[in-house]
XYZ file of C-alpha atoms in Angstrom:
326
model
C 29.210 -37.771 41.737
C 31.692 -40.958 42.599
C 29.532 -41.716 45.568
C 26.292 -41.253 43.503
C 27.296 -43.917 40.902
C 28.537 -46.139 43.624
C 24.943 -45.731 45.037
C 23.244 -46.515 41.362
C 25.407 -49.393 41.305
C 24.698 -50.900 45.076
C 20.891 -50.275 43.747
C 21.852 -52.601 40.833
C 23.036 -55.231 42.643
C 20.350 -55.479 45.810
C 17.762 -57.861 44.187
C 14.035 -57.198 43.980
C 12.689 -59.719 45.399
C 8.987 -58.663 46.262
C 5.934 -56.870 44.565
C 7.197 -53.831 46.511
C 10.876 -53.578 45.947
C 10.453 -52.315 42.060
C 7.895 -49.121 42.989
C 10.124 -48.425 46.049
C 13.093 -47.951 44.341
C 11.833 -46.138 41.282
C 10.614 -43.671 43.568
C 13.950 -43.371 45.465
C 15.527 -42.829 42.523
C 13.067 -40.553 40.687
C 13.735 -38.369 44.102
C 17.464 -38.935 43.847
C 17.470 -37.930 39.918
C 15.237 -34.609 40.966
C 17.001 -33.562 43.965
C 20.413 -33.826 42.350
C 18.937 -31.921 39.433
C 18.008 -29.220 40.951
C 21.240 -28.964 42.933
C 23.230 -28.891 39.839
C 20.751 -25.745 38.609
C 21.144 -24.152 41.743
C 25.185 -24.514 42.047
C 25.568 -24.036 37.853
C 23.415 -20.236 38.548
C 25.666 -19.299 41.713
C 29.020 -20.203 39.715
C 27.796 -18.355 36.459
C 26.190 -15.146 38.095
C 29.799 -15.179 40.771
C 31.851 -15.180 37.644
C 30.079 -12.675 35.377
C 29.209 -10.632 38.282
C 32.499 -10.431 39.850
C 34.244 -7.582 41.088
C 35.859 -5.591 38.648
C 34.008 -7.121 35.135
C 32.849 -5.301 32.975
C 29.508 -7.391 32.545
C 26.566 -4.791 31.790
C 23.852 -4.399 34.895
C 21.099 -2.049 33.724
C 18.164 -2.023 35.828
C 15.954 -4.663 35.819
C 12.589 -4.195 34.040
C 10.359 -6.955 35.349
C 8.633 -7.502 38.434
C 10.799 -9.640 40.642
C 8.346 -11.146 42.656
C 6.748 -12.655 39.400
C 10.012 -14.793 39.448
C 9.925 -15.642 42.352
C 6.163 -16.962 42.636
C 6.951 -19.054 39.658
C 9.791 -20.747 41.535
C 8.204 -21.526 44.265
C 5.163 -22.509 42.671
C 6.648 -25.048 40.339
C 8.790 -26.744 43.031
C 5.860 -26.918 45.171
C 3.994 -28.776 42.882
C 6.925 -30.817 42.033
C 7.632 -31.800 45.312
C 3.780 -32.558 46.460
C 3.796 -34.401 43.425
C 6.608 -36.795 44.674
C 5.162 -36.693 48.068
C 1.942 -37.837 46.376
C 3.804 -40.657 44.577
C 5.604 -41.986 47.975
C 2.653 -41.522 50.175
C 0.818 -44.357 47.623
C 3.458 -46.470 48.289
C 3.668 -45.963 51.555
C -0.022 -46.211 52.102
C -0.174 -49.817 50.124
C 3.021 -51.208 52.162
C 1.181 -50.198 55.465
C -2.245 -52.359 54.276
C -1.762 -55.460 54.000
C -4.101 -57.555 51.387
C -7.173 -59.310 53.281
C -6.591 -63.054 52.133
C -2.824 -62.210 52.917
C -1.469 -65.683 54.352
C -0.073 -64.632 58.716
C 3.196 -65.818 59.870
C 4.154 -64.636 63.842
C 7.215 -64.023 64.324
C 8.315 -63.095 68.039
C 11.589 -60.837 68.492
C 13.874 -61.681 71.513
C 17.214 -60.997 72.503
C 18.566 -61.890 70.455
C 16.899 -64.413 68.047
C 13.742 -64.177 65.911
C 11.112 -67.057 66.971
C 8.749 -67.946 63.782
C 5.374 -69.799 63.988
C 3.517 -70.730 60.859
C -0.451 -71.144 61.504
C -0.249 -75.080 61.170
C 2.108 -74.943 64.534
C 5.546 -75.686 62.800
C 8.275 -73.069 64.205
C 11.372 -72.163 63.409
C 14.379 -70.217 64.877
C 16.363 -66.932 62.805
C 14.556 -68.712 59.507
C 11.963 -67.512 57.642
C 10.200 -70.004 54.647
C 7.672 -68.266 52.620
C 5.587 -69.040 49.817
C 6.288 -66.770 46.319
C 2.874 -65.339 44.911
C 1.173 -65.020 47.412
C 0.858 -61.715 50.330
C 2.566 -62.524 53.897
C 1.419 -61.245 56.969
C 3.912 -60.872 59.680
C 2.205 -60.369 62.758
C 4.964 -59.222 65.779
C 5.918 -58.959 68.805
C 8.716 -58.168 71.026
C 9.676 -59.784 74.270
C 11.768 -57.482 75.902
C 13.465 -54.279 73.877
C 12.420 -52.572 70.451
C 13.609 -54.494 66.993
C 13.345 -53.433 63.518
C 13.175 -56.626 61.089
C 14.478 -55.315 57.842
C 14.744 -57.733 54.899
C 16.786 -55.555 52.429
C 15.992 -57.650 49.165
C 12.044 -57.259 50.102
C 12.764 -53.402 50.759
C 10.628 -54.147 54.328
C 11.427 -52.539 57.482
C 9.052 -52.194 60.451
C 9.989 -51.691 64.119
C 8.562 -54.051 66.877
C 7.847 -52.718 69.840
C 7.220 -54.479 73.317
C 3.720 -54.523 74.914
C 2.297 -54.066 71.037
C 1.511 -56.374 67.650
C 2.733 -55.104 64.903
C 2.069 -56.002 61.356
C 3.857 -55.577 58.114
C 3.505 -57.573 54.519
C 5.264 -58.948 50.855
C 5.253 -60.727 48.480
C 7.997 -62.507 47.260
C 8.730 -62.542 43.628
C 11.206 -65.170 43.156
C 12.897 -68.176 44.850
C 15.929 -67.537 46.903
C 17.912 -66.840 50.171
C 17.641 -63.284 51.448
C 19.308 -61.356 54.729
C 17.022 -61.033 57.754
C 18.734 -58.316 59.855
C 17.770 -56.666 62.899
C 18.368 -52.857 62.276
C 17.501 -51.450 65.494
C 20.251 -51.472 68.117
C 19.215 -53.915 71.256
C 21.752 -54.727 73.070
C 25.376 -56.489 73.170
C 24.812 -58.945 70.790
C 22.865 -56.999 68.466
C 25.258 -57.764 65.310
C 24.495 -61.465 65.827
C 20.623 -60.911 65.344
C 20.844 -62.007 61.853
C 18.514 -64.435 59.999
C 17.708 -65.557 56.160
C 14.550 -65.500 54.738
C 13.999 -68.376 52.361
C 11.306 -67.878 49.227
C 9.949 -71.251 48.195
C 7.361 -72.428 45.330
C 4.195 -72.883 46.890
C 4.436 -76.815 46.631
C 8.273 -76.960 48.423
C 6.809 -74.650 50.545
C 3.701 -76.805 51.312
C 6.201 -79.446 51.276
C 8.326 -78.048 53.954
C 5.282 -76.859 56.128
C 4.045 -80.891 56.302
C 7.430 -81.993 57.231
C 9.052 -81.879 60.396
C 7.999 -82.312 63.939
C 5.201 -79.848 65.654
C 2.883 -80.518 68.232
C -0.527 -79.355 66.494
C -1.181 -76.122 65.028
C -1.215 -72.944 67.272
C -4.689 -72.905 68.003
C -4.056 -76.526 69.164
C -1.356 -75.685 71.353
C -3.624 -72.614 72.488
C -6.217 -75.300 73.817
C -3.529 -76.724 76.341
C -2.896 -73.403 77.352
C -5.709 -72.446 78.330
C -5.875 -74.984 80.665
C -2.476 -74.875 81.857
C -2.438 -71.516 82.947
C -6.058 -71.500 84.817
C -8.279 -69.936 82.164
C -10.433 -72.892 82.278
C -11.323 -72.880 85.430
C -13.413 -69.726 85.054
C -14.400 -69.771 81.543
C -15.150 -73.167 80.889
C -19.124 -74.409 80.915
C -18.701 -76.591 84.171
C -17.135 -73.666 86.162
C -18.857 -71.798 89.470
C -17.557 -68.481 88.652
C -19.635 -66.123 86.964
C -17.211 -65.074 84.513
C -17.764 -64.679 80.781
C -17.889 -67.428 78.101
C -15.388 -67.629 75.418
C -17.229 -69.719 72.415
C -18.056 -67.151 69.782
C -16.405 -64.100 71.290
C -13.964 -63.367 68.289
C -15.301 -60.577 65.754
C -18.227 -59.958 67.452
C -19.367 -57.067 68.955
C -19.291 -56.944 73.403
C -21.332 -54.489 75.401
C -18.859 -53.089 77.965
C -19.445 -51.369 81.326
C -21.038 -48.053 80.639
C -23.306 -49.109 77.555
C -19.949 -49.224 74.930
C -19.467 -51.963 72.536
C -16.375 -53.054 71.485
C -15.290 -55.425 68.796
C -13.568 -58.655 70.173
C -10.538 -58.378 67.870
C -7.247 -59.885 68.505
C -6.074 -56.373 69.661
C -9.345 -56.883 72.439
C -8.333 -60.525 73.150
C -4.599 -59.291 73.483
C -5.828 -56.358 76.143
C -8.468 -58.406 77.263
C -5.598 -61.025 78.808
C -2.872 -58.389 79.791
C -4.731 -55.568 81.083
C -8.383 -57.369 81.923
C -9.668 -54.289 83.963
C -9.315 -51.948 80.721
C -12.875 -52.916 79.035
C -15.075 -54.732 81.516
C -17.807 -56.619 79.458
C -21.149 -55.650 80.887
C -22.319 -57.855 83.863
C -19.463 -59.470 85.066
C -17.254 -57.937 87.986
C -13.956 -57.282 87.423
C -12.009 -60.064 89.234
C -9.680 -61.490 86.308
C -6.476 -60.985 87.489
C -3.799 -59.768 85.207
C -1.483 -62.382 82.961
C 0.783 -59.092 82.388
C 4.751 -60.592 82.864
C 3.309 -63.716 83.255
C 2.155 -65.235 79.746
C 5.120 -65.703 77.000
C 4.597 -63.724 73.752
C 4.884 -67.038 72.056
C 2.141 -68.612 74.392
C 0.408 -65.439 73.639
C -0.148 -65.699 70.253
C -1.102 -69.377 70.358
C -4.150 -68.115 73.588
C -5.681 -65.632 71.058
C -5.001 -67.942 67.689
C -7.004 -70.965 70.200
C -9.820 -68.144 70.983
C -9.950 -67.174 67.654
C -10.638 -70.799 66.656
C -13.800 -70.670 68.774
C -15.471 -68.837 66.179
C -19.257 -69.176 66.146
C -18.898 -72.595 67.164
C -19.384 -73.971 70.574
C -15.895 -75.488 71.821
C -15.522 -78.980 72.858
C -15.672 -78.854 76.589
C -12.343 -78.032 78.274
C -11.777 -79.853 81.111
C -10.871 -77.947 84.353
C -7.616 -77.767 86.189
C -7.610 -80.512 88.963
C -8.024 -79.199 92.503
C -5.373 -79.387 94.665
């Protein structure tokens, strides 16, 4: 009972800082409340029928006259529907924590031993920080660099594991201004306990404020541009090259035929594979010669490739100039 009011009162003090954090913890409670509840029923019937019942009382025990399995259906029934009900209730949550909003504003974040690397879409980055606008849905799109992370903000009641080789997404939205913990909750490595970060809710204007200031070098589809010259793409996509290789410009979000008369949508999950692992979904006509980036690109350079091939859109890109012969 001690450690259930100690709970209650831990509860009290963790803020709610997002849209989320309220309808999580009413239904950990509600659960709490219900479970110990029928615990104390349970335990109060043993101790009552162990003490009239005992050995040597004199309590009466004529023979029952009712169907026992009536009981018994009744029981189960009711805390089956109880507990689907709950179940229900969490899988909502769950459901609306795993979707995030369609206009929600993307942040990347990139998890390394043992630091978390942050990159806002107008190129500013930032190291074991986090500044986010309140109001408004946040994106986190991740990846990992070398082991599996969990970012966990407590106050935000978000916690999604990042695994390597995969982006993973997760969303809030923050409620009110502040400083919150960042932790790491996944165990990776020696100097796990030092993974630790802050995340810091802003108004929308300091935030907007804070975005502007500062030095960056462009946003990340800008930086994206000078990789893809820098590490050779150019010279086989770009409009002056010799090699029969596919063109870029308008490639996001639209459909691709594929070797074998499959379409797939260019997505960034296509772009990602498309990079790493380029014999997994030849695009129809072209031979398979792309050698693999796998190892080779950064997460962080990455994530500003796809964000620059994004960009493309249904626009033709300026031209990109090709790497200099040797």
């Amino acid at each position: 009972m001690n450690a259930f009011f100690a709970f209650g009162g831990m509860m009290e003090r963790l803020p709610q800082g997002s849209t989320i954090a309220p309808r999580v913890d009413t239904a950990f409670i509600g659960l709490l409340i219900l479970s110990g509840l029928l615990i104390a029923l349970l335990l109060g019937l043993n101790l009552v029928f162990l003490i009239r019942y005992r050995r040597g009382s004199p309590a009466p025990r004529p023979p029952l006259t009712f169907a026992t399995w009536k009981l018994e259906a009744g029981w189960i029934t009711a805390t089956t529907v109880v507990f689907l009900g709950i179940f229900v209730w969490g899988a909502r949550i769950y459901l609306d924590m795993e979707r995030p909003p369609p206009d929600a504003y993307t942040i990347d974040v990139v998890a390394r031993q043992w630091m978390w690397d942050i990159r806002h879409p107008n190129g500013r980055r930032e190291f074991d920080t986090l500044h986010v606008p309140i109001g408004r849905p946040i994106r986190l799109r991740m990846t990992s660099e070398d082991v599996i992370h969990s970012l966990f903000i407590p106050a935000f009641r978000v916690k999604q594991d990042i695994v390597p080789g995969r982006t993973i997404s997760t969303w809030f939205q923050a409620t009110q201004t502040g400083h919150f913990h960042l932790f790491c909750s996944q165990y990776c490595g020696t100097q796990h306990a030092a993974m630790i970060a802050e995340v810091i809710a802003q108004t929308p204007e300091d935030y907007a404020t804070w975005l502007e200031a500062g030095n960056h070098d462009g946003s990340l589809g800008d930086r994206g541009r000078q990789l893809f010259v820098h590490y050779g793409c150019s010279g086989c996509h770009s409009s002056e090259s010799n090699v029969h290789a596919p063109s870029l410009a308008g490639l996001y979000n639209h459909r691709v035929p594929l070797d074998g008369g499959q379409f797939v949508r260019a997505d960034e999950a296509y772009l990602r594979d498309s990079i790493l692992e380029p014999g997994k979904q030849v695009a129809a006509g072209y031979t398979p010669i792309m050698p693999s980036f796998k190892g080779v690109i950064p997460e962080g350079d990455l994530i500003e490739l796809i964000a620059y091939l994004k960009s493309l859109g249904d626009q033709t890109p300026a031209p990109v100039p090709a790497p200099a012969r040797p």
